[in-house]
Amino acid sequence: KKIISKIKPDVIVVHEGRSAALMKRAVGKYVPVIDVNHGRGARQSRNMDATIVTNSAQLKNTRNILGNQHAVFNLPNSIDLSKNTPPEFPKVWHEPPVIGTIGRLVRDKGLDVFIDALNILNRRGIKFQAIMAGEGEERALLERKIFEFRLGEFVTLPGWASNPDEFYQAIDIFCFPSRKEEFGLVLLEAWKNGLPAVVSDADGPADIATA
């Protein structure tokens, strides 16, 4: 309250449920609080003065739950291209092609589905290499799946990518197999690096990768 009283903001933007509730209690009715809702639920948004979502499915869902009297705006994420050098086309692929995905190693990211797809390619005799950049709770499960499918010589899990651009430059095809994804900046980053992308039909990717 002391900080708010000193700064006297015209509006406060929050990104998480607990911070939204905290700010609303701190300012009361004197300063509008806008929450950025990154999920499908609308619980954190009920007492907010307005809500920002990042895809059209969230927009529809939030309006259905909170009603048309609640101000909801679809404001997709973006990346900075001001210092970007456009990639050269056509790109020369590696031999064999390198397929990559990047993100947290958790169930929502659908990386087990990615490995299933790689297994199909291998059984059909299609040559490839694959990189799964990231870290998370499902590493052991994914490593076991790679072992069971005998894909160890084709698939690497190098951990977090300290320089994402280097990761994108090392692959030829980007895959985004998420079961649940509200947006997905990695897809924009892949396109920034001139990569073709195969994406799931999750809410975020479906909004970005339109026909």
mmCIF file of C-alpha atoms in Angstrom:
data_model
loop_
_atom_site.group_PDB
_atom_site.id
_atom_site.type_symbol
_atom_site.label_atom_id
_atom_site.label_comp_id
_atom_site.label_asym_id
_atom_site.label_seq_id
_atom_site.Cartn_x
_atom_site.Cartn_y
_atom_site.Cartn_z
ATOM 1 C CA LYS A 1 0.000 0.000 0.000
ATOM 2 C CA LYS A 2 2.915 2.350 0.769
ATOM 3 C CA ILE A 3 4.464 1.734 -2.665
ATOM 4 C CA ILE A 4 1.126 2.237 -4.418
ATOM 5 C CA SER A 5 0.493 5.419 -2.437
ATOM 6 C CA LYS A 6 3.921 6.744 -3.407
ATOM 7 C CA ILE A 7 3.807 5.828 -7.116
ATOM 8 C CA LYS A 8 0.103 6.616 -7.623
ATOM 9 C CA PRO A 9 -0.294 4.322 -10.674
ATOM 10 C CA ASP A 10 -3.123 4.849 -13.133
ATOM 11 C CA VAL A 11 -3.526 1.084 -13.542
ATOM 12 C CA ILE A 12 -1.922 -2.103 -12.198
ATOM 13 C CA VAL A 13 -1.346 -5.173 -14.402
ATOM 14 C CA VAL A 14 -0.870 -8.574 -12.746
ATOM 15 C CA HIS A 15 -0.006 -11.993 -14.159
ATOM 16 C CA GLU A 16 -0.967 -14.504 -11.482
ATOM 17 C CA GLY A 17 -3.933 -15.272 -9.246
ATOM 18 C CA ARG A 18 -2.360 -14.587 -5.856
ATOM 19 C CA SER A 19 -0.824 -11.310 -6.982
ATOM 20 C CA ALA A 20 -4.162 -10.314 -8.518
ATOM 21 C CA ALA A 21 -5.989 -10.902 -5.222
ATOM 22 C CA LEU A 22 -3.237 -9.139 -3.265
ATOM 23 C CA MET A 23 -3.308 -6.030 -5.466
ATOM 24 C CA LYS A 24 -7.094 -5.838 -5.462
ATOM 25 C CA ARG A 25 -7.125 -5.903 -1.653
ATOM 26 C CA ALA A 26 -4.341 -3.322 -1.504
ATOM 27 C CA VAL A 27 -5.921 -0.740 -3.831
ATOM 28 C CA GLY A 28 -9.621 -1.329 -3.256
ATOM 29 C CA LYS A 29 -11.637 0.691 -5.771
ATOM 30 C CA TYR A 30 -9.101 3.473 -6.216
ATOM 31 C CA VAL A 31 -6.854 1.936 -8.935
ATOM 32 C CA PRO A 32 -8.040 -0.390 -11.723
ATOM 33 C CA VAL A 33 -6.389 -3.834 -11.638
ATOM 34 C CA ILE A 34 -6.083 -5.760 -14.911
ATOM 35 C CA ASP A 35 -5.067 -9.417 -14.847
ATOM 36 C CA VAL A 36 -3.331 -11.290 -17.658
ATOM 37 C CA ASN A 37 -4.910 -14.737 -17.564
ATOM 38 C CA HIS A 38 -2.693 -17.459 -19.045
ATOM 39 C CA GLY A 39 -5.129 -20.306 -18.356
ATOM 40 C CA ARG A 40 -8.594 -21.560 -19.295
ATOM 41 C CA GLY A 41 -10.149 -20.865 -15.864
ATOM 42 C CA ALA A 42 -11.544 -17.455 -14.940
ATOM 43 C CA ARG A 43 -11.441 -17.649 -11.137
ATOM 44 C CA GLN A 44 -8.625 -15.112 -10.748
ATOM 45 C CA SER A 45 -10.417 -12.693 -13.082
ATOM 46 C CA ARG A 46 -13.759 -12.438 -11.284
ATOM 47 C CA ASN A 47 -12.886 -9.415 -9.153
ATOM 48 C CA MET A 48 -10.626 -7.698 -11.685
ATOM 49 C CA ASP A 49 -11.559 -4.516 -13.521
ATOM 50 C CA ALA A 50 -10.531 -6.041 -16.852
ATOM 51 C CA THR A 51 -8.801 -9.167 -18.172
ATOM 52 C CA ILE A 52 -6.264 -9.810 -20.921
ATOM 53 C CA VAL A 53 -6.070 -13.266 -22.539
ATOM 54 C CA THR A 54 -3.781 -14.557 -25.278
ATOM 55 C CA ASN A 55 -5.987 -16.603 -27.623
ATOM 56 C CA SER A 56 -9.508 -16.670 -29.020
ATOM 57 C CA ALA A 57 -10.574 -19.800 -27.104
ATOM 58 C CA GLN A 58 -9.674 -18.093 -23.811
ATOM 59 C CA LEU A 59 -11.585 -14.990 -24.907
ATOM 60 C CA LYS A 60 -14.753 -16.972 -25.598
ATOM 61 C CA ASN A 61 -14.415 -19.077 -22.451
ATOM 62 C CA THR A 62 -13.797 -16.088 -20.159
ATOM 63 C CA ARG A 63 -16.761 -14.182 -21.592
ATOM 64 C CA ASN A 64 -18.978 -17.251 -21.157
ATOM 65 C CA ILE A 65 -17.988 -17.568 -17.492
ATOM 66 C CA LEU A 66 -17.880 -13.913 -16.446
ATOM 67 C CA GLY A 67 -20.500 -12.461 -18.765
ATOM 68 C CA ASN A 68 -20.339 -9.693 -21.332
ATOM 69 C CA GLN A 69 -20.275 -7.001 -18.651
ATOM 70 C CA HIS A 70 -16.692 -7.994 -17.766
ATOM 71 C CA ALA A 71 -14.103 -6.333 -20.039
ATOM 72 C CA VAL A 72 -11.967 -9.044 -21.718
ATOM 73 C CA PHE A 73 -9.381 -8.409 -24.432
ATOM 74 C CA ASN A 74 -7.449 -10.869 -26.590
ATOM 75 C CA LEU A 75 -3.881 -9.563 -26.758
ATOM 76 C CA PRO A 76 -1.535 -12.163 -28.312
ATOM 77 C CA ASN A 77 2.090 -12.326 -27.208
ATOM 78 C CA SER A 78 4.894 -11.128 -29.465
ATOM 79 C CA ILE A 79 8.671 -11.236 -29.895
ATOM 80 C CA ASP A 80 11.188 -8.516 -30.722
ATOM 81 C CA LEU A 81 12.298 -8.565 -34.365
ATOM 82 C CA SER A 82 14.078 -5.203 -34.325
ATOM 83 C CA LYS A 83 17.527 -6.801 -34.248
ATOM 84 C CA ASN A 84 16.628 -9.837 -36.304
ATOM 85 C CA THR A 85 18.392 -10.639 -39.586
ATOM 86 C CA PRO A 86 15.884 -12.347 -41.899
ATOM 87 C CA PRO A 87 16.899 -15.964 -42.600
ATOM 88 C CA GLU A 88 18.129 -16.867 -46.068
ATOM 89 C CA PHE A 89 15.964 -19.068 -48.262
ATOM 90 C CA PRO A 90 16.045 -21.770 -49.373
ATOM 91 C CA LYS A 91 17.668 -23.220 -46.265
ATOM 92 C CA VAL A 92 20.020 -26.142 -46.742
ATOM 93 C CA TRP A 93 18.937 -28.983 -44.473
ATOM 94 C CA HIS A 94 21.220 -31.298 -42.585
ATOM 95 C CA GLU A 95 21.633 -34.850 -43.827
ATOM 96 C CA PRO A 96 19.696 -36.525 -42.289
ATOM 97 C CA PRO A 97 17.247 -33.732 -41.317
ATOM 98 C CA VAL A 98 17.228 -32.605 -37.688
ATOM 99 C CA ILE A 99 13.805 -32.371 -36.001
ATOM 100 C CA GLY A 100 13.597 -30.341 -32.813
ATOM 101 C CA THR A 101 11.324 -29.270 -30.001
ATOM 102 C CA ILE A 102 11.987 -27.017 -27.005
ATOM 103 C CA GLY A 103 10.159 -26.523 -23.730
ATOM 104 C CA ARG A 104 9.617 -27.853 -20.229
ATOM 105 C CA LEU A 105 9.657 -31.650 -20.017
ATOM 106 C CA VAL A 106 6.141 -31.943 -18.581
ATOM 107 C CA ARG A 107 3.036 -33.817 -19.707
ATOM 108 C CA ASP A 108 1.203 -30.767 -21.077
ATOM 109 C CA LYS A 109 3.992 -30.275 -23.645
ATOM 110 C CA GLY A 110 3.158 -33.611 -25.331
ATOM 111 C CA LEU A 111 6.759 -34.758 -25.669
ATOM 112 C CA ASP A 112 5.738 -38.404 -25.317
ATOM 113 C CA VAL A 113 3.638 -37.876 -28.461
ATOM 114 C CA PHE A 114 6.707 -36.377 -30.153
ATOM 115 C CA ILE A 115 8.667 -39.554 -29.350
ATOM 116 C CA ASP A 116 5.789 -41.706 -30.639
ATOM 117 C CA ALA A 117 5.973 -39.813 -33.942
ATOM 118 C CA LEU A 118 9.741 -40.292 -34.136
ATOM 119 C CA ASN A 119 9.214 -44.012 -33.560
ATOM 120 C CA ILE A 120 6.837 -44.147 -36.537
ATOM 121 C CA LEU A 121 9.445 -42.433 -38.730
ATOM 122 C CA ASN A 122 12.110 -44.888 -37.601
ATOM 123 C CA ARG A 123 9.886 -47.935 -38.234
ATOM 124 C CA ARG A 124 9.228 -46.634 -41.742
ATOM 125 C CA GLY A 125 12.945 -46.352 -42.391
ATOM 126 C CA ILE A 126 12.953 -42.553 -42.588
ATOM 127 C CA LYS A 127 16.312 -41.209 -41.436
ATOM 128 C CA PHE A 128 16.448 -38.291 -38.984
ATOM 129 C CA GLN A 129 18.121 -36.843 -35.924
ATOM 130 C CA ALA A 130 16.098 -35.200 -33.144
ATOM 131 C CA ILE A 131 16.829 -32.717 -30.358
ATOM 132 C CA MET A 132 14.535 -32.220 -27.354
ATOM 133 C CA ALA A 133 15.778 -29.112 -25.537
ATOM 134 C CA GLY A 134 14.484 -28.423 -22.052
ATOM 135 C CA GLU A 135 14.297 -29.851 -18.570
ATOM 136 C CA GLY A 136 11.533 -31.055 -16.296
ATOM 137 C CA GLU A 137 9.846 -33.719 -14.234
ATOM 138 C CA GLU A 138 9.218 -36.121 -17.136
ATOM 139 C CA ARG A 139 12.858 -36.506 -18.202
ATOM 140 C CA ALA A 140 13.173 -40.040 -16.791
ATOM 141 C CA LEU A 141 9.890 -41.140 -18.409
ATOM 142 C CA LEU A 142 10.920 -39.729 -21.782
ATOM 143 C CA GLU A 143 14.388 -41.290 -21.584
ATOM 144 C CA ARG A 144 12.776 -44.664 -20.814
ATOM 145 C CA LYS A 145 10.460 -44.302 -23.789
ATOM 146 C CA ILE A 146 13.393 -43.456 -26.067
ATOM 147 C CA PHE A 147 15.223 -46.543 -24.768
ATOM 148 C CA GLU A 148 12.208 -48.830 -25.281
ATOM 149 C CA PHE A 149 11.800 -47.619 -28.876
ATOM 150 C CA ARG A 150 15.569 -47.994 -29.467
ATOM 151 C CA LEU A 151 15.858 -44.368 -30.548
ATOM 152 C CA GLY A 152 18.904 -43.557 -28.430
ATOM 153 C CA GLU A 153 21.230 -43.059 -31.386
ATOM 154 C CA PHE A 154 18.781 -40.649 -33.030
ATOM 155 C CA VAL A 155 17.423 -38.524 -30.137
ATOM 156 C CA THR A 156 19.291 -36.258 -27.708
ATOM 157 C CA LEU A 157 18.030 -34.412 -24.603
ATOM 158 C CA PRO A 158 20.659 -31.720 -23.964
ATOM 159 C CA GLY A 159 18.783 -29.901 -21.192
ATOM 160 C CA TRP A 160 18.001 -26.188 -21.181
ATOM 161 C CA ALA A 161 19.095 -24.221 -24.250
ATOM 162 C CA SER A 162 21.222 -21.353 -22.908
ATOM 163 C CA ASN A 163 21.059 -19.726 -26.344
ATOM 164 C CA PRO A 164 17.705 -20.585 -27.992
ATOM 165 C CA ASP A 165 18.740 -19.137 -31.362
ATOM 166 C CA GLU A 166 21.590 -21.649 -31.523
ATOM 167 C CA PHE A 167 19.060 -24.428 -30.939
ATOM 168 C CA TYR A 168 16.816 -23.209 -33.760
ATOM 169 C CA GLN A 169 19.770 -22.847 -36.106
ATOM 170 C CA ALA A 170 20.791 -26.449 -35.376
ATOM 171 C CA ILE A 171 17.458 -27.945 -36.518
ATOM 172 C CA ASP A 172 15.572 -28.124 -39.815
ATOM 173 C CA ILE A 173 11.987 -28.774 -38.669
ATOM 174 C CA PHE A 174 10.361 -27.467 -35.484
ATOM 175 C CA CYS A 175 7.690 -29.532 -33.703
ATOM 176 C CA PHE A 176 5.255 -28.141 -31.146
ATOM 177 C CA PRO A 177 3.253 -31.141 -29.809
ATOM 178 C CA SER A 178 1.631 -29.538 -26.740
ATOM 179 C CA ARG A 179 -1.570 -31.002 -25.332
ATOM 180 C CA LYS A 180 -2.283 -27.678 -23.620
ATOM 181 C CA GLU A 181 -0.797 -24.353 -24.710
ATOM 182 C CA GLU A 182 -2.280 -20.887 -24.257
ATOM 183 C CA PHE A 183 0.092 -19.247 -26.731
ATOM 184 C CA GLY A 184 3.632 -20.497 -27.351
ATOM 185 C CA LEU A 185 6.412 -17.962 -27.999
ATOM 186 C CA VAL A 186 8.652 -20.807 -29.171
ATOM 187 C CA LEU A 187 6.596 -21.069 -32.355
ATOM 188 C CA LEU A 188 7.251 -17.409 -33.171
ATOM 189 C CA GLU A 189 10.937 -17.923 -32.386
ATOM 190 C CA ALA A 190 11.079 -20.909 -34.755
ATOM 191 C CA TRP A 191 9.498 -18.865 -37.537
ATOM 192 C CA LYS A 192 11.904 -16.017 -36.800
ATOM 193 C CA ASN A 193 14.661 -18.494 -37.620
ATOM 194 C CA GLY A 194 12.983 -19.556 -40.874
ATOM 195 C CA LEU A 195 11.837 -22.998 -39.749
ATOM 196 C CA PRO A 196 8.810 -24.937 -40.977
ATOM 197 C CA ALA A 197 6.699 -26.024 -38.019
ATOM 198 C CA VAL A 198 4.428 -28.949 -37.192
ATOM 199 C CA VAL A 199 2.043 -27.926 -34.390
ATOM 200 C CA SER A 200 -0.717 -29.486 -32.326
ATOM 201 C CA ASP A 201 -4.298 -28.221 -32.331
ATOM 202 C CA ALA A 202 -3.994 -26.747 -28.820
ATOM 203 C CA ASP A 203 -5.658 -23.352 -28.293
ATOM 204 C CA GLY A 204 -2.553 -21.167 -28.691
ATOM 205 C CA PRO A 205 -0.883 -22.867 -31.665
ATOM 206 C CA ALA A 206 -4.259 -23.153 -33.426
ATOM 207 C CA ASP A 207 -4.603 -19.366 -33.192
ATOM 208 C CA ILE A 208 -1.076 -18.672 -34.440
ATOM 209 C CA ALA A 209 -0.667 -21.236 -37.213
ATOM 210 C CA THR A 210 -3.690 -20.462 -39.355
ATOM 211 C CA ALA A 211 -4.222 -21.722 -42.899
#
